[in-house]
Each structure stands twice: as structure tokens, then as C-alpha cells.
CSV table of C-alpha atoms in Angstrom, one decimal:
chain,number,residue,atom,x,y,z
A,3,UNK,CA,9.2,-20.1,-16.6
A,4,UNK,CA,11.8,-17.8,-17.7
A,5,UNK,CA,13.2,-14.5,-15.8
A,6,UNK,CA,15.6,-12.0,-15.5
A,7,UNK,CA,18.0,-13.0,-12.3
A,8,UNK,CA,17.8,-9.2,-11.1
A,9,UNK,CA,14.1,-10.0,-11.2
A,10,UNK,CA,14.1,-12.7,-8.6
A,11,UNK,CA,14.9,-12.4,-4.7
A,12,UNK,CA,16.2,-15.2,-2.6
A,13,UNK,CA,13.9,-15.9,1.0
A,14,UNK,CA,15.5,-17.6,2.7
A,15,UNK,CA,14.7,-21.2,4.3
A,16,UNK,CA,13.3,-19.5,7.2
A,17,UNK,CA,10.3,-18.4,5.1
A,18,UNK,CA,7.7,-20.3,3.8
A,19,UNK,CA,7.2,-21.0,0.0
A,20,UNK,CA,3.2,-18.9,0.4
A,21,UNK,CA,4.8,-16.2,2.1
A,22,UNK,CA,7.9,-15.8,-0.6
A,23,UNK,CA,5.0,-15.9,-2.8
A,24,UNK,CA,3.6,-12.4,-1.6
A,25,UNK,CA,6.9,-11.3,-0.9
A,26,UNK,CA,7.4,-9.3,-4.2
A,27,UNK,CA,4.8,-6.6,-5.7
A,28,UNK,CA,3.2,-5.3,-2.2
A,29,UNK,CA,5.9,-5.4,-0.1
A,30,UNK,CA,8.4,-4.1,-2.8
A,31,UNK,CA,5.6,-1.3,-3.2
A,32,UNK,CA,5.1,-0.6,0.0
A,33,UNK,CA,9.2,0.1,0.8
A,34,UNK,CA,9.5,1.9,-2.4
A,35,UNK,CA,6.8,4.6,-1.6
A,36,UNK,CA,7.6,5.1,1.8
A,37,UNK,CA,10.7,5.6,0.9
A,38,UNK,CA,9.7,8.4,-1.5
A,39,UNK,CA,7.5,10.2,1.4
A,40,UNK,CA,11.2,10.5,3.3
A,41,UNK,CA,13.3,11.7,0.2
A,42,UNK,CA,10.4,14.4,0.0
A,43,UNK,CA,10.7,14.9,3.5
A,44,UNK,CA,6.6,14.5,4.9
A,45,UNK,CA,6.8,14.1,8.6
A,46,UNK,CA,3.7,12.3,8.2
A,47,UNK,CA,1.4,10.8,5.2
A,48,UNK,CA,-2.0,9.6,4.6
A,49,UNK,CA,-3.0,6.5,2.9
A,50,UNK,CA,-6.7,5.3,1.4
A,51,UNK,CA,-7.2,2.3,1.3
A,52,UNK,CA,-5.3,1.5,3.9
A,53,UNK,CA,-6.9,-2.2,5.6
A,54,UNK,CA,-5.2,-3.9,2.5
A,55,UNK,CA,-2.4,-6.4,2.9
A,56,UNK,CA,-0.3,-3.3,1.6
A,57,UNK,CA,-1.6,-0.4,3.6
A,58,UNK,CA,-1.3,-2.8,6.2
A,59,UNK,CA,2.6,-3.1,5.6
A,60,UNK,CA,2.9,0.9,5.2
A,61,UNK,CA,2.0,1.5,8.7
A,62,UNK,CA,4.1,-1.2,10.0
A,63,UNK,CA,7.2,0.4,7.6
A,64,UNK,CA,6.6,3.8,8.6
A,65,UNK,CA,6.4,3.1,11.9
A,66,UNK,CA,10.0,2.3,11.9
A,67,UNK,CA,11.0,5.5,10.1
A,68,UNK,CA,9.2,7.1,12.6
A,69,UNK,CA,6.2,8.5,10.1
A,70,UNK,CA,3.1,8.7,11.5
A,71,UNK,CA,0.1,7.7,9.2
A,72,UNK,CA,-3.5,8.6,8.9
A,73,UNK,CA,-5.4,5.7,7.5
A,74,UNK,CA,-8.5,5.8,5.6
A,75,UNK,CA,-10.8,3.2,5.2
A,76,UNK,CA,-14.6,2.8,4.1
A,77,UNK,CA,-16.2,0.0,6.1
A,78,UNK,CA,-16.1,0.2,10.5
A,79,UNK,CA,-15.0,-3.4,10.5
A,80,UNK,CA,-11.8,-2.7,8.6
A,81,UNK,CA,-10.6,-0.4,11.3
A,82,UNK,CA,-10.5,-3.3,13.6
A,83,UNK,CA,-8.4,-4.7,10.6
A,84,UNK,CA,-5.9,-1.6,11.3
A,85,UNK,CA,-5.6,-1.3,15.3
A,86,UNK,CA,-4.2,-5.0,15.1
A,87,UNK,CA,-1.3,-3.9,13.3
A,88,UNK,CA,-0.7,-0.9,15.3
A,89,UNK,CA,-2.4,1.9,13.4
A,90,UNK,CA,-3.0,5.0,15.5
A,91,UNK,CA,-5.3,7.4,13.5
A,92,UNK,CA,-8.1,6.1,11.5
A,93,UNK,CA,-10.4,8.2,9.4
A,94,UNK,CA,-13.9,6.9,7.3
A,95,UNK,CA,-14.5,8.3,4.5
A,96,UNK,CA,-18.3,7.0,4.6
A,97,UNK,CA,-18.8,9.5,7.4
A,98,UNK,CA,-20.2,13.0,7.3
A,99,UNK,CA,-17.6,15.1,9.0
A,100,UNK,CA,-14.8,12.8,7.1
A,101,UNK,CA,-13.2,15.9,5.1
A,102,UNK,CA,-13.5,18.2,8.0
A,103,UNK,CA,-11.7,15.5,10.4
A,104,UNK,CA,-8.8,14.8,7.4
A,105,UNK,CA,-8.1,18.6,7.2
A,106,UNK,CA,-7.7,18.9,11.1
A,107,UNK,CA,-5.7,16.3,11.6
A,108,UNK,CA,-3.5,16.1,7.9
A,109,UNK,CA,-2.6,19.9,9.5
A,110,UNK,CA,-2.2,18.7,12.6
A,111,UNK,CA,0.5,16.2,12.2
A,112,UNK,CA,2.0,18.0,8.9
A,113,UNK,CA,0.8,15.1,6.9
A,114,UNK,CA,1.7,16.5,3.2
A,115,UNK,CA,2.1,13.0,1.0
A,116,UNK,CA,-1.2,10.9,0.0
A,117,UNK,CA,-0.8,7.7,-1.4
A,118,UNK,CA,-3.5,6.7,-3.0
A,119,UNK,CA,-4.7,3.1,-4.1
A,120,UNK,CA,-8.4,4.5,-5.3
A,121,UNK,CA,-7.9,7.3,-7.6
A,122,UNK,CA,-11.9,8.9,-8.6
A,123,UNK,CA,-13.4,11.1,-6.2
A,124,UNK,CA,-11.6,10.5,-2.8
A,125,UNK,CA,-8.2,11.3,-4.3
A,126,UNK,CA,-9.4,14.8,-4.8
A,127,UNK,CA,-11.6,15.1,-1.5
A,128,UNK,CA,-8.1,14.2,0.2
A,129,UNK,CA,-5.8,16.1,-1.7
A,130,UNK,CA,-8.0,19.1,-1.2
A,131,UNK,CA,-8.4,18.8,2.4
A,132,UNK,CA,-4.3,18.1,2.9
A,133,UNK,CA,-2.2,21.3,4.0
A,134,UNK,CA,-0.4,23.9,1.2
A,135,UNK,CA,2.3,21.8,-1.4
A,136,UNK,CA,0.4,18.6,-0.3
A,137,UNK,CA,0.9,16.0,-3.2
A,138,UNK,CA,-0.4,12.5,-3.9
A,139,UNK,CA,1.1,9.7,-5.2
A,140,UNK,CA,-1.2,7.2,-7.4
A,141,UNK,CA,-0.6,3.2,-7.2
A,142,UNK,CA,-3.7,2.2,-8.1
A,143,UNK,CA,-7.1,2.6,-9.4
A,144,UNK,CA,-9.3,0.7,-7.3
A,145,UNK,CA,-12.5,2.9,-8.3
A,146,UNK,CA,-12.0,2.5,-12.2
A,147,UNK,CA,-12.8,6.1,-12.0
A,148,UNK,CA,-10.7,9.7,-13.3
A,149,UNK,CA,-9.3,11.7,-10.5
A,150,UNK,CA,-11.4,15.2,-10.9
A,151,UNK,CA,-8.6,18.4,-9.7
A,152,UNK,CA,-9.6,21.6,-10.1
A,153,UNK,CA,-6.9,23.3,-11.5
A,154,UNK,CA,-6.7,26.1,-9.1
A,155,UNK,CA,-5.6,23.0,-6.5
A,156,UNK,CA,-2.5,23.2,-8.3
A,157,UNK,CA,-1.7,26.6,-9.3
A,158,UNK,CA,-3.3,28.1,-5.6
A,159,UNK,CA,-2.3,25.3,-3.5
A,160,UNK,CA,0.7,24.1,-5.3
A,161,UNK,CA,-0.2,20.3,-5.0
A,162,UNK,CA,0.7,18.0,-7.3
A,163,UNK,CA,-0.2,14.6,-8.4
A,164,UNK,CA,2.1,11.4,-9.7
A,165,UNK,CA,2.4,8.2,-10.4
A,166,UNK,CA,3.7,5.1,-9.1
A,167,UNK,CA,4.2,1.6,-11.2
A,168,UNK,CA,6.5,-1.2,-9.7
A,169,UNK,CA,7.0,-2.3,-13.5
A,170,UNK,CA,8.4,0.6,-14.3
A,171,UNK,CA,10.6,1.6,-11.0
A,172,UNK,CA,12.4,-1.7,-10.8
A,173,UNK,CA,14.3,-1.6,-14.4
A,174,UNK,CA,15.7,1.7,-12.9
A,175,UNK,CA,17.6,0.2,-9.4
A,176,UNK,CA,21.1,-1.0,-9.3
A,177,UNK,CA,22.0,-4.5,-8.3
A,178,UNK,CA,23.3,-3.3,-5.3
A,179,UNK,CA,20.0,-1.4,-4.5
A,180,UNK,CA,18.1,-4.9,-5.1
A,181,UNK,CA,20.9,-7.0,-2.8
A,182,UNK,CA,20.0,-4.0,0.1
A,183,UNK,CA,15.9,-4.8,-1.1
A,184,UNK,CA,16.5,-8.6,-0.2
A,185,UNK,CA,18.0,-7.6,2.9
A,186,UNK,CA,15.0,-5.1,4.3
A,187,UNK,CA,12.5,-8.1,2.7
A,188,UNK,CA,13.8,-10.7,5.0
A,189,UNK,CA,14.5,-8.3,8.1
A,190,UNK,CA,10.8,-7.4,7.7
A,191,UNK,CA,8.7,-10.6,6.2
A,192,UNK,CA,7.8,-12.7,9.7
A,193,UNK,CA,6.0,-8.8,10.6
A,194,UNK,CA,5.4,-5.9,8.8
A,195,UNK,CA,5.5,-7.6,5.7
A,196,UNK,CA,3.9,-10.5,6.5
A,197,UNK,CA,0.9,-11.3,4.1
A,198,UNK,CA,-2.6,-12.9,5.6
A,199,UNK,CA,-3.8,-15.6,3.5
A,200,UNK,CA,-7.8,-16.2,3.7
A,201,UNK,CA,-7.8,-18.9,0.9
A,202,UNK,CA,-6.4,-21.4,-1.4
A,203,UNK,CA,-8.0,-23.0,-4.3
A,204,UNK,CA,-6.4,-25.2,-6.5
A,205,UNK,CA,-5.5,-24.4,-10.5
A,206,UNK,CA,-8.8,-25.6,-12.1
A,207,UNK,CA,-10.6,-23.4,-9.6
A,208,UNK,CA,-9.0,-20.0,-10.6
A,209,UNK,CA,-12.1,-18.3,-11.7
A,210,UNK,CA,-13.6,-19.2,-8.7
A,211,UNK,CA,-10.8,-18.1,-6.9
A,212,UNK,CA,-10.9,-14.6,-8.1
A,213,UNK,CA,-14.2,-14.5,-7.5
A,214,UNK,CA,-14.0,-15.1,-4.2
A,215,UNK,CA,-10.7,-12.6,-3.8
A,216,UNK,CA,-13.2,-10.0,-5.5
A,217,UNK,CA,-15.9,-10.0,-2.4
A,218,UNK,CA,-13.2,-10.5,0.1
A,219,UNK,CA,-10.1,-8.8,-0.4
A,220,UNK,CA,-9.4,-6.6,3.1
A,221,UNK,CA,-9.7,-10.4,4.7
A,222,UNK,CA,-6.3,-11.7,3.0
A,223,UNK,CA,-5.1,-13.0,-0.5
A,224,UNK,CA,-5.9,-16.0,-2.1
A,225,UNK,CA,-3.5,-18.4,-3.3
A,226,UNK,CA,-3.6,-20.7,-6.3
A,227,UNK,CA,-2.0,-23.6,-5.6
A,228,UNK,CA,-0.4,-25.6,-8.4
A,229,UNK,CA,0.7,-29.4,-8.2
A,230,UNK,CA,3.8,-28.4,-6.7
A,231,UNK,CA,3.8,-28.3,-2.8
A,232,UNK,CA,6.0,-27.0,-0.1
A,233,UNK,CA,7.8,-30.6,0.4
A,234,UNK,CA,8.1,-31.1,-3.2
């Protein structure tokens, strides 16, 4: 394979080649919007799904910045998940009263940035219940649904919506900004940034790989192993 040097990231010999192989798109992701909840200056934030491996690493991040962060989940087993990485408030959004608890607390702790892996539905039900000037900031899709906002959200409320896409914030950091990246990845990958690993399958069982990832993904990522191994 072929890349761009400013592309790749050094790890180090003190890491292991199936960590380094996570080490890129969540963890990058997870820095990057945290680090946009601070320049916009949200004491707090909330964050759906937040048992996967990178909502995980958000509360371990923002932890350090001193950001508190309400989690929501969907299934009572994945806030297990979440109190073994330290995660204080916990919210399901299965549950009757969910809205009414996310507006009490989001008030509460001045929590004013989303960000949202689901898009659909719960993007609006958490925007709407989030304080005045809330906003939410989009990394994924994981309903395959539109976000419904009622416009008055935004003129009334003055809450926004945008985008993040890794792809597209990359190309726009310095090499110097990428040297200080490698530095936070390494400080950070044996803990917050550490990714669980539930299974490997090997190259001519990728299909079945991704099916399994599919119907288990708060339980770790799957790795694909090709003929090259860690002594080789």
C-alpha cells in the first residue's frame, strides 16, 4: 500500500501492532471533537452512543480536560460497559422519563454540546431537551435515518446542528499539529485510548467477520488478521 507520510503516525515499540491498528479513526475522532466542545467553550457535553470503543475514549479524554459528560446509551447492560471506564452520569434513552431526566441534568451541569453518532430521532429528542444555544455535532449515522428539527429549534432556541468527518478535518492540520497528535496518541493509547478487541478472524473470513462485528459491536472490534503477524 501506498500513503501520504502526513497520513501515517509512528506508535511506538511500546504498543502493540492490534492496538496501532485502532489507533487512527476513533481515537483521532475522539481528540478532535473534544477538542471542539473546549474551543466552543461547553463546561459539559452529552454524547449518544456512548458504550462504543469511541464514546468510551470521550469520557476518558474529557475527563482530563475536566468536562463532565452525560452518556447515553440504549441497552442496561452497556451502562455496566460505562462505569468501568469511569463514567459518572448515565441516561437511557429506552426509558420513559429519558427526555425529562436529559433536560434536568443537561441544565444542571450546563451541558450545551451533543455529539452525536446516531443522527434520526434521538438527535432531535436531545437537542431539544439541551439548554438555550445548545448545538450538536454529527459523526455518524448509526440509525440510517434523517435528523427531523423543527425549525423554531433554531430560530427560538438558537441551536445549531454540524458536521464532523475525520476525511475531511485531517487535510486541513499542519505537520506540526499532527507531530503534537502523535504525542497525545501515545501519552493516551495503554488507557483512554485503548481499544477492546472481542475478535479476530482471519482474511477469508471477512464476511463472517463483519457479521459478527454487526450483532456485537459495544463488546469490542474485530480484527482481520492477514498473513502477516506481530513477529513477522
Amino acid at each position: 500500500m501506498i500513503t501520504d507520510a502526513f497520513a501515517c503516525l509512528p506508535i511506538g515499540k511500546d504498543l502493540s501492532l492490534e492496538q496501532g491498528a485502532c489507533l487512527y479513526v476513533n481515537p483521532i475522532t475522539a481528540i478532535a471533537l473534544v477538542e471542539r466542545v473546549q474551543k466552543i467553550g461547553a463546561k459539559a457535553l452529552v454524547q449518544t452512543a456512548a458504550a462504543s470503543a469511541l464514546g468510551k475514549m470521550v469520557v476518558g479524554i474529557a475527563a482530563r480536560k475536566g468536562i463532565k459528560v452525560i452518556n447515553i446509551v440504549r441497552k442496561t447492560e452497556q451502562e455496566g460497559v460505562l462505569k468501568a471506564v469511569g463514567a459518572e452520569y448515565i441516561l437511557n434513552s429506552e426509558t420513559s422519563n429519558f427526555e425529562r431526566q436529559l433536560r434536568i441534568l443537561s441544565k444542571e451541569l450546563n451541558a450545551t454540546v451533543c455529539l452525536d453518532a446516531v443522527a434520526g430521532e434521538l438527535t432531535s429528542k436531545v437537542l431539544s431537551a439541551m439548554p438555550y444555544g445548545s448545538r450538536a455535532i454529527v459523526y455518524g449515522g448509526l440509525s440510517e435515518k434523517e435528523i427531523p428539527i423543527h425549525a423554531g429549534m433554531m430560530i427560538f432556541q438558537d441551536k445549531k446542528l454540524e458536521g464532523f468527518w475525520l476525511s475531511a478535518w485531517a487535510p486541513q492540520q499542519t505537520p506540526y499539529r499532527i507531530w503534537k497528535l502523535s504525542r497525545q496518541l501515545k501519552s493516551l493509547a495503554k488507557k483512554e485510548l485503548k481499544t477492546d478487541i472481542s475478535a479476530r478472524f482471519p482474511l477469508e473470513k471477512a464476511i463472517e467477520a463483519v457479521d459478527y462485528y454487526s450483532a456485537n459491536m459495544t463488546k469490542g472490534k474485530v480484527l482481520i488478521q492477514t498473513l502477516f503477524t506481530e513477529g513477522n
